[in-house]
Short mmCIF file of C-alpha atoms and ligand atoms in Angstrom, two decimals:
data_model
loop_
_atom_site.label_atom_id
_atom_site.label_comp_id
_atom_site.label_asym_id
_atom_site.label_seq_id
_atom_site.Cartn_x
_atom_site.Cartn_y
_atom_site.Cartn_z
CA MET D 216 -41.59 -6.01 63.39
CA THR D 217 -41.15 -8.35 66.31
CA GLY D 218 -38.13 -10.48 67.16
CA ASN D 219 -38.19 -13.92 65.64
CA GLU D 220 -41.27 -14.03 63.42
CA THR D 221 -40.78 -15.09 59.84
CA ARG D 222 -41.28 -12.10 57.53
CA VAL D 223 -43.00 -12.46 54.17
CA LEU D 224 -43.28 -9.70 51.58
CA VAL D 225 -46.35 -10.05 49.38
CA VAL D 226 -46.03 -8.30 46.00
CA GLU D 227 -49.34 -8.20 44.18
CA ASP D 228 -51.18 -5.34 42.46
CA GLU D 229 -54.67 -6.82 42.72
CA PRO D 230 -55.82 -5.54 46.12
CA THR D 231 -58.26 -8.39 46.84
CA ILE D 232 -55.62 -11.06 46.23
CA ALA D 233 -52.96 -9.11 48.11
CA ARG D 234 -55.28 -8.67 51.08
CA ALA D 235 -56.41 -12.30 51.12
CA VAL D 236 -52.83 -13.60 50.99
CA ALA D 237 -51.61 -11.13 53.62
CA ASP D 238 -54.50 -11.94 55.99
CA ARG D 239 -53.98 -15.66 55.67
CA LEU D 240 -50.23 -15.42 56.24
CA ALA D 241 -50.75 -13.19 59.27
CA ALA D 242 -53.26 -15.71 60.63
CA GLU D 243 -50.60 -18.41 60.16
CA GLY D 244 -48.22 -16.40 62.36
CA PHE D 245 -46.06 -14.76 59.70
CA GLY D 246 -45.07 -11.11 59.70
CA VAL D 247 -46.42 -9.63 56.47
CA GLN D 248 -45.95 -6.50 54.40
CA VAL D 249 -47.51 -5.78 51.02
CA ALA D 250 -46.19 -3.96 47.94
CA GLY D 251 -48.31 -3.23 44.86
CA ASP D 252 -45.79 -2.40 42.12
CA GLY D 253 -42.25 -3.21 41.00
CA PRO D 254 -40.31 -0.23 42.38
CA SER D 255 -41.97 -0.32 45.80
CA ALA D 256 -41.40 -4.09 45.98
CA VAL D 257 -37.64 -3.58 45.60
CA GLU D 258 -37.72 -0.77 48.16
CA ARG D 259 -39.78 -2.86 50.65
CA ALA D 260 -37.48 -5.85 50.21
CA ARG D 261 -34.54 -3.65 51.14
CA ALA D 262 -36.20 -2.12 54.23
CA TYR D 263 -38.15 -5.12 55.54
CA GLU D 264 -35.55 -7.83 54.80
CA PRO D 265 -38.17 -10.56 54.29
CA HIS D 266 -37.33 -14.27 54.71
CA LEU D 267 -39.44 -14.97 51.61
CA ILE D 268 -41.19 -13.03 48.86
CA VAL D 269 -44.51 -13.98 47.27
CA LEU D 270 -44.21 -12.30 43.89
CA ASP D 271 -46.82 -11.69 41.21
CA VAL D 272 -45.45 -11.60 37.65
CA MET D 273 -47.48 -8.83 36.04
CA LEU D 274 -46.99 -5.62 38.01
CA PRO D 275 -47.11 -1.90 37.33
CA GLY D 276 -43.75 -0.15 37.12
CA PHE D 277 -41.64 -3.15 36.20
CA ASP D 278 -42.60 -6.81 36.34
CA GLY D 279 -41.92 -9.60 38.82
CA LEU D 280 -38.94 -10.89 36.84
CA GLU D 281 -37.20 -7.55 37.17
CA VAL D 282 -38.12 -7.41 40.88
CA CYS D 283 -36.62 -10.89 41.30
CA ARG D 284 -33.42 -9.87 39.52
CA ARG D 285 -32.95 -6.64 41.45
CA VAL D 286 -33.74 -8.13 44.86
CA GLN D 287 -31.55 -11.21 44.33
CA ALA D 288 -28.66 -9.02 43.20
CA GLU D 289 -28.62 -7.42 46.65
CA ARG D 290 -29.42 -10.37 48.90
CA PRO D 291 -30.41 -13.97 48.19
CA VAL D 292 -34.01 -14.46 49.31
CA PRO D 293 -36.40 -17.28 48.41
CA VAL D 294 -39.16 -16.33 45.97
CA VAL D 295 -42.52 -18.03 45.35
CA MET D 296 -43.86 -16.67 42.07
CA LEU D 297 -47.55 -16.23 41.29
CA THR D 298 -48.30 -16.87 37.63
CA ALA D 299 -51.49 -16.26 35.67
CA ARG D 300 -51.43 -19.47 33.65
CA ASP D 301 -49.54 -22.75 33.31
CA ASP D 302 -47.95 -21.59 30.04
CA GLU D 303 -46.65 -18.50 31.81
CA THR D 304 -45.00 -20.81 34.35
CA ASP D 305 -43.42 -22.77 31.49
CA LEU D 306 -42.13 -19.55 29.97
CA LEU D 307 -40.56 -18.41 33.25
CA VAL D 308 -39.06 -21.83 33.88
CA GLY D 309 -37.54 -21.64 30.40
CA LEU D 310 -35.97 -18.30 31.26
CA GLY D 311 -34.41 -19.67 34.45
CA VAL D 312 -35.66 -16.72 36.46
CA GLY D 313 -34.51 -18.16 39.78
CA ALA D 314 -37.79 -18.34 41.67
CA ASP D 315 -37.86 -21.20 44.19
CA ASP D 316 -41.37 -22.29 43.35
CA TYR D 317 -44.32 -21.32 41.17
CA VAL D 318 -48.02 -21.22 42.03
CA THR D 319 -50.57 -20.75 39.26
CA LYS D 320 -53.66 -18.57 39.76
CA PRO D 321 -56.28 -19.32 40.88
CA PHE D 322 -54.68 -21.05 43.86
CA SER D 323 -56.00 -22.05 47.25
CA MET D 324 -54.53 -20.29 50.28
CA ARG D 325 -53.84 -23.71 51.71
CA GLU D 326 -51.71 -24.65 48.73
CA LEU D 327 -49.83 -21.36 48.81
CA VAL D 328 -49.09 -21.66 52.53
CA ALA D 329 -47.91 -25.26 52.07
CA ARG D 330 -45.52 -24.19 49.29
CA ILE D 331 -44.22 -21.28 51.36
CA ARG D 332 -43.57 -23.54 54.35
CA ALA D 333 -41.83 -26.12 52.14
CA VAL D 334 -39.48 -23.50 50.66
CA LEU D 335 -38.70 -22.04 54.10
CA ARG D 336 -38.01 -25.50 55.56
CA ARG D 337 -35.58 -26.19 52.77
CA VAL D 338 -33.77 -22.90 53.09
CA GLU D 339 -33.55 -22.92 56.87
CA ARG D 340 -31.94 -26.30 57.19
CA PRO D 341 -28.15 -26.15 57.11
CA ALA D 342 -26.55 -26.63 53.71
CA MET D 343 -25.96 -30.31 53.05
CA GLY D 344 -22.68 -31.39 54.61
CA ALA D 345 -22.19 -27.93 56.08
CA ALA D 346 -19.71 -29.26 58.64
CA ASP D 347 -17.32 -30.13 55.84
CA GLY D 348 -16.68 -26.47 55.09
CA ALA D 349 -15.12 -25.49 51.77
CA VAL D 350 -14.91 -27.68 48.67
CA ARG D 351 -12.79 -27.02 45.59
CA ALA D 352 -13.45 -28.68 42.27
CA GLY D 353 -12.02 -27.43 39.01
CA GLY D 354 -12.40 -23.65 39.09
CA LEU D 355 -15.22 -23.91 41.63
CA GLU D 356 -14.84 -22.96 45.25
CA VAL D 357 -17.87 -23.68 47.43
CA ASP D 358 -18.00 -22.67 51.08
CA ARG D 359 -20.94 -24.64 52.42
CA ARG D 360 -20.85 -23.13 55.86
CA ALA D 361 -21.06 -19.55 54.57
CA ARG D 362 -23.11 -20.56 51.51
CA ARG D 363 -20.70 -18.73 49.19
CA VAL D 364 -19.54 -19.73 45.73
CA ARG D 365 -16.69 -18.56 43.53
CA ARG D 366 -15.76 -19.60 40.06
CA ASP D 367 -12.24 -18.75 38.88
CA GLY D 368 -11.96 -16.40 41.84
CA ARG D 369 -15.11 -14.47 40.95
CA GLU D 370 -17.94 -14.46 43.50
CA VAL D 371 -21.19 -15.92 42.14
CA HIS D 372 -24.50 -14.97 43.79
CA LEU D 373 -26.87 -17.93 43.99
CA THR D 374 -30.36 -18.18 45.41
CA PRO D 375 -30.70 -20.62 48.35
CA THR D 376 -32.20 -23.30 46.10
CA GLU D 377 -29.55 -22.85 43.42
CA PHE D 378 -26.91 -23.26 46.11
CA ASP D 379 -28.45 -26.50 47.44
CA LEU D 380 -28.72 -27.85 43.90
CA LEU D 381 -25.06 -27.09 43.21
CA VAL D 382 -23.97 -28.78 46.45
CA CYS D 383 -26.05 -31.84 45.59
CA LEU D 384 -24.46 -32.08 42.12
CA LEU D 385 -21.03 -31.46 43.62
CA ARG D 386 -21.39 -34.22 46.20
CA ASN D 387 -22.25 -36.63 43.41
CA ARG D 388 -19.91 -35.24 40.77
CA GLY D 389 -19.29 -37.51 37.86
CA ALA D 390 -22.58 -39.33 38.47
CA VAL D 391 -25.75 -38.59 36.54
CA LEU D 392 -28.62 -37.49 38.79
CA THR D 393 -32.15 -37.84 37.50
CA ARG D 394 -34.63 -34.99 37.91
CA ALA D 395 -36.60 -37.16 40.33
CA VAL D 396 -33.55 -37.72 42.53
CA LEU D 397 -32.70 -34.01 42.50
CA LEU D 398 -36.31 -33.15 43.38
CA GLU D 399 -36.20 -35.52 46.31
CA GLN D 400 -32.76 -34.50 47.59
CA VAL D 401 -32.93 -30.75 47.05
CA TRP D 402 -36.66 -30.02 47.25
CA ASP D 403 -37.82 -32.83 49.57
CA TRP D 404 -40.49 -33.75 47.04
CA ALA D 405 -41.21 -37.43 46.75
CA ASP D 406 -43.26 -37.09 43.54
CA ALA D 407 -41.77 -36.08 40.22
CA SER D 408 -44.48 -33.62 39.22
CA GLY D 409 -42.17 -30.65 39.58
CA THR D 410 -39.38 -31.72 37.25
CA ARG D 411 -39.56 -28.46 35.29
CA VAL D 412 -38.60 -26.67 38.51
CA VAL D 413 -35.35 -28.66 38.37
CA ASP D 414 -34.77 -27.61 34.75
CA SER D 415 -35.38 -23.99 35.67
CA HIS D 416 -32.79 -24.04 38.42
CA VAL D 417 -30.21 -25.87 36.34
CA LYS D 418 -30.65 -23.24 33.65
CA ALA D 419 -30.17 -20.43 36.16
CA LEU D 420 -27.12 -22.15 37.68
CA ARG D 421 -25.55 -22.56 34.24
CA ARG D 422 -26.12 -18.92 33.42
CA LYS D 423 -24.47 -17.82 36.65
CA LEU D 424 -21.59 -20.30 36.80
CA GLY D 425 -20.71 -20.19 33.12
CA PRO D 426 -20.40 -23.02 30.59
CA GLY D 427 -18.68 -26.37 30.87
CA LEU D 428 -19.76 -27.44 34.34
CA ILE D 429 -23.23 -28.96 34.30
CA ARG D 430 -23.86 -31.56 31.64
CA THR D 431 -27.32 -32.54 30.43
CA VAL D 432 -27.67 -36.27 29.89
CA HIS D 433 -30.52 -36.35 27.46
CA GLY D 434 -33.55 -38.21 28.75
CA VAL D 435 -31.79 -38.99 32.06
CA GLY D 436 -30.78 -35.94 34.07
CA TYR D 437 -27.77 -33.82 34.96
CA SER D 438 -24.22 -34.25 36.14
CA LEU D 439 -21.46 -31.95 37.31
CA GLU D 440 -18.34 -32.16 35.19
CA ALA D 441 -15.82 -30.40 37.42
CA ALA D 442 -12.60 -32.37 37.72
CA SER D 443 -11.56 -32.87 41.32
CA1 CA I 15 -50.76 -8.64 38.60
#
């Protein structure tokens, strides 16, 4: 692997799709490696240290959800998940898996590359207000420079998108943020077509941070409850 290229791990068991995605990403200037099943995906992620993982859901060995869990437990890395159908995307969003974006098959390479670039752009920019350093609110301790979070002294591992979402809620604590505003501020999306992505990440954040922090304002959006 060469110096400063952006590395993408493609996890897909259908060889034609894997090959097509890998070829296109290589043509776009990315470093690419491919894994075809769950266990080798986890192994590859460890050895290759990709900047992003393109992850199919249905895989031999164990599935993409398990790959996501195991990889994220070791090192936060952005994940773009490939799903077979829209209802599969809904299911995964409901589970709060922690993928940064979802692309439904069949997809165009152009769309996939655009989504990958959008996620990378988001993750590579400094955390919002990074210069301000650490913030404490209630039992939360957020170090924006180091992108680390603790609740009640316990370290919480967040994906890059979950972290940005938490910082956005924290900066506006007490206020209710609509899904559209969160999409625009955290994801840089001007349209509101991806609001279920917001729900997915809120769900994952709640699971990791524990109860009593993020309030759902029905029909409006979300707010962070932490007392300052
Ligand atoms: Ca598959």
